[in-house]
Amino acid sequence: MPLGKSIALWFSLLGFFAAPLLRAASADEIWWKHAVIYEIYPRSFQDSNGDGVGDLNGITQRLDYLKDLGIDAIWIAPLYPSPQVDFGYDISDYQAVDPQYGTMADFDRLLAEAQKRNIRIIMDAVMNHTSDKHPWFIESAASRTNPKADWYVWRDGKGPGQPPNNWLSTFGHSAWQFDPKRDQYYYHYFYIQQPDLNWRNPQVEKAMFDMLRFWLDKGVAGFRLDAVPTLFEDPSLKDEKVLPGKNKFGDPNEETKLQDNLPEVHGVIQRMRTMIDGYPNNRVLIGETYLPNVEELDKWYGGAKHDELQLPMDMMVGFEDKLNAAEFRRRINDAETKLHGSQPLFVFDNHDNPRTAYRYGDGEHNKAIDQMLATVLFTTRSTAMMYYGDEIEMPTTIPARKEDVKDPIGVTGWPAEKGRDGERTPMQWNSSTAAGFSTNPHTWLPVAPDYKQVNVEAESHDPASMLSWYKKLIALRRDDPAIHDGDMKMLETGNQRIVAWSRKASNGETVVVACNFSPDEQTVSLGKSRAKTLAASGEATPAGIDLNAVKLAPFGSLVAEVQ
Ligand code: NOJ
């Protein structure tokens, strides 16, 4: 063989052995245990018809982008007909598509196109309440004797002009609204236009389960259950305990023990789980579960019985909102060790909270901090849920003036509560009109001012961008056996600045991950061997490193394979 050719052969063989051992996908693995789930707020993702509001055909147009990013499933926030008081979370028909988002035929096409790309669709199931324009509520409100009279939570007032008790809506002011037709109050945990259903009435459960079956029969992969801990209220209707001070709406500061996370909800969830387990292909129930501690979270899995939700969201890690290494380690470790072996689901961002840079950033190192948080999200053993725009580091753009606010809580609560518009701005695709989100410059919320620099097109050409970092981590999560499903063990458990862990695959491959939670460079020992860098954020880290003295840039993170 000529010398040139034999050298080339040697190099290609060397490249083959140096490449990380790629994981062979197994057909029967449970997809949601390793998934990256991408939340789409449909108003804000892609407008296909130039009305300034996103729609289903817009999502279909962007499926190739999502495939390339490497995600496994999309959760679409409510797309059903709605008066849009709470931007879709006030539903007037559960089995149709809001005309401003398209038609059922558009939905079917989206589902089919997503399936072709092996992307699953998760629906938002809003079962605590309907819109006050839903035919069920209109009928229920008409009299005290109609067939749906008991489908909502109706009570007499304590006296003229006095609601049944002191319960508050989480969106401000009394949770009771008087209706003169029935001469009674109805209960609403959210807006006045979102009356709570009465889950003590078995007909309500039946109607809701029928609705879930309608979507399961179409082939959706599962549901994200909206506000599911609030399905039940304490029937005693005793007053909530009043604590000192006022809340952000200027109301008394009250407990919510009689309105939230009541034990009765678990019976419903067990029956729902039995129902969806009757469907093939591992359908999944995900819960919007803001809970106070890991013991409460465990109950939502069904504890040791594992017979409730497969994936209640663990909001304790992602919404800690302080870069405290010890607290992060404790919360991640709780999810590893105190859930009876259930699969954790971490979430750092959604359509209800300012984005991570706003909550965790220090103004100077925001990008490094966001990169490090992405390392936590994608390289722990947790299922990962991300929010559209995280991958390009979209900003939080809170309206400067009350008159520009679209989210009603921002109007009720201004200035202490400015609403959720800031995290719902249109997706930034490129530097053209309306950031490529729409051909219409008048989008439903203004495009964030930084879109000329911060957009998918610009970041896809930049290896140092957030988009490139996300793609790298998501690819490692899919292809590297240790990160994909290796066991997890916390390292350096007393360290106040660094959170580190190892992942070990069944083939013995071990990967270590270290995250620097401090603004200073840190050196840490994670073992005695050498390791090969798989991904590093912060300043450049050499490809081969000595695990005894790993250097981490300020808020830097490292993923390295032990040699
Ligand atoms: C939680 C949703 O995420 C939020 O956007 C909505 O306002 C409430 N539930 C009421 O449905």
Coordinates of N, CA and C and ligand atoms in Angstrom, one line a residue, residues 41 75 86 89-90 124 126 129 171 190-191 194 224 226-227 288 290 350-352 420 424, ligand 1:
Y41 N -45.5 27.4 23.2 CA -46.6 28.3 23.5 C -47.1 28.7 22.1
W75 N -44.7 19.5 23.9 CA -45.9 19.8 24.7 C -46.5 21.1 24.1
D86 N -57.2 33.8 29.5 CA -56.0 33.3 30.0 C -55.2 32.6 28.9
Y89 N -56.0 28.9 28.5 CA -56.3 28.1 29.7 C -57.7 28.3 30.2
D90 N -58.5 29.0 29.4 CA -59.9 29.1 29.6 C -60.6 28.4 28.4
D124 N -52.1 19.7 26.3 CA -52.3 20.3 27.7 C -53.7 20.0 28.1
V126 N -56.5 20.7 30.6 CA -56.9 21.7 31.7 C -58.2 21.2 32.3
H129 N -60.7 23.6 35.6 CA -61.7 24.6 35.3 C -62.0 24.6 33.8
F171 N -55.0 34.3 41.3 CA -54.8 35.5 40.4 C -55.3 36.8 41.0
F190 N -58.6 30.4 39.6 CA -57.8 31.3 38.7 C -58.7 32.5 38.4
Y191 N -58.8 32.9 37.1 CA -59.6 34.1 36.8 C -61.1 33.8 37.0
Q194 N -62.8 31.5 34.8 CA -62.3 30.1 34.8 C -63.0 29.4 36.0
R224 N -50.0 16.9 29.6 CA -49.5 17.7 30.7 C -50.7 18.2 31.4
D226 N -52.7 20.4 33.6 CA -52.6 21.7 34.1 C -53.1 21.8 35.6
A227 N -52.4 22.5 36.4 CA -52.9 22.9 37.8 C -53.5 21.7 38.5
E288 N -48.4 19.3 36.2 CA -47.9 20.6 36.6 C -48.0 20.6 38.1
Y290 N -46.4 22.0 41.4 CA -45.6 22.9 42.3 C -45.9 22.3 43.7
N350 N -40.8 28.0 31.9 CA -42.1 27.7 31.3 C -42.7 29.1 31.0
H351 N -44.0 29.0 30.6 CA -44.7 30.2 30.1 C -45.3 31.0 31.3
D352 N -45.0 30.6 32.5 CA -45.5 31.3 33.7 C -44.4 32.0 34.5
R420 N -47.2 37.8 32.8 CA -46.3 36.8 32.2 C -45.9 37.1 30.7
R424 N -43.2 35.3 27.1 CA -44.1 34.7 26.0 C -43.9 35.4 24.7
Ligands
NOJ1 C1 -51.2 26.9 34.9 C2 -50.8 27.4 33.5 O1 -49.5 27.1 33.3 C3 -51.1 28.9 33.6 O2 -50.6 29.5 32.4 C4 -52.6 29.1 33.7 O3 -52.8 30.5 33.9 C5 -53.1 28.4 35.0 N1 -52.6 27.1 35.1 C6 -54.6 28.3 34.9 O4 -55.0 27.4 33.9

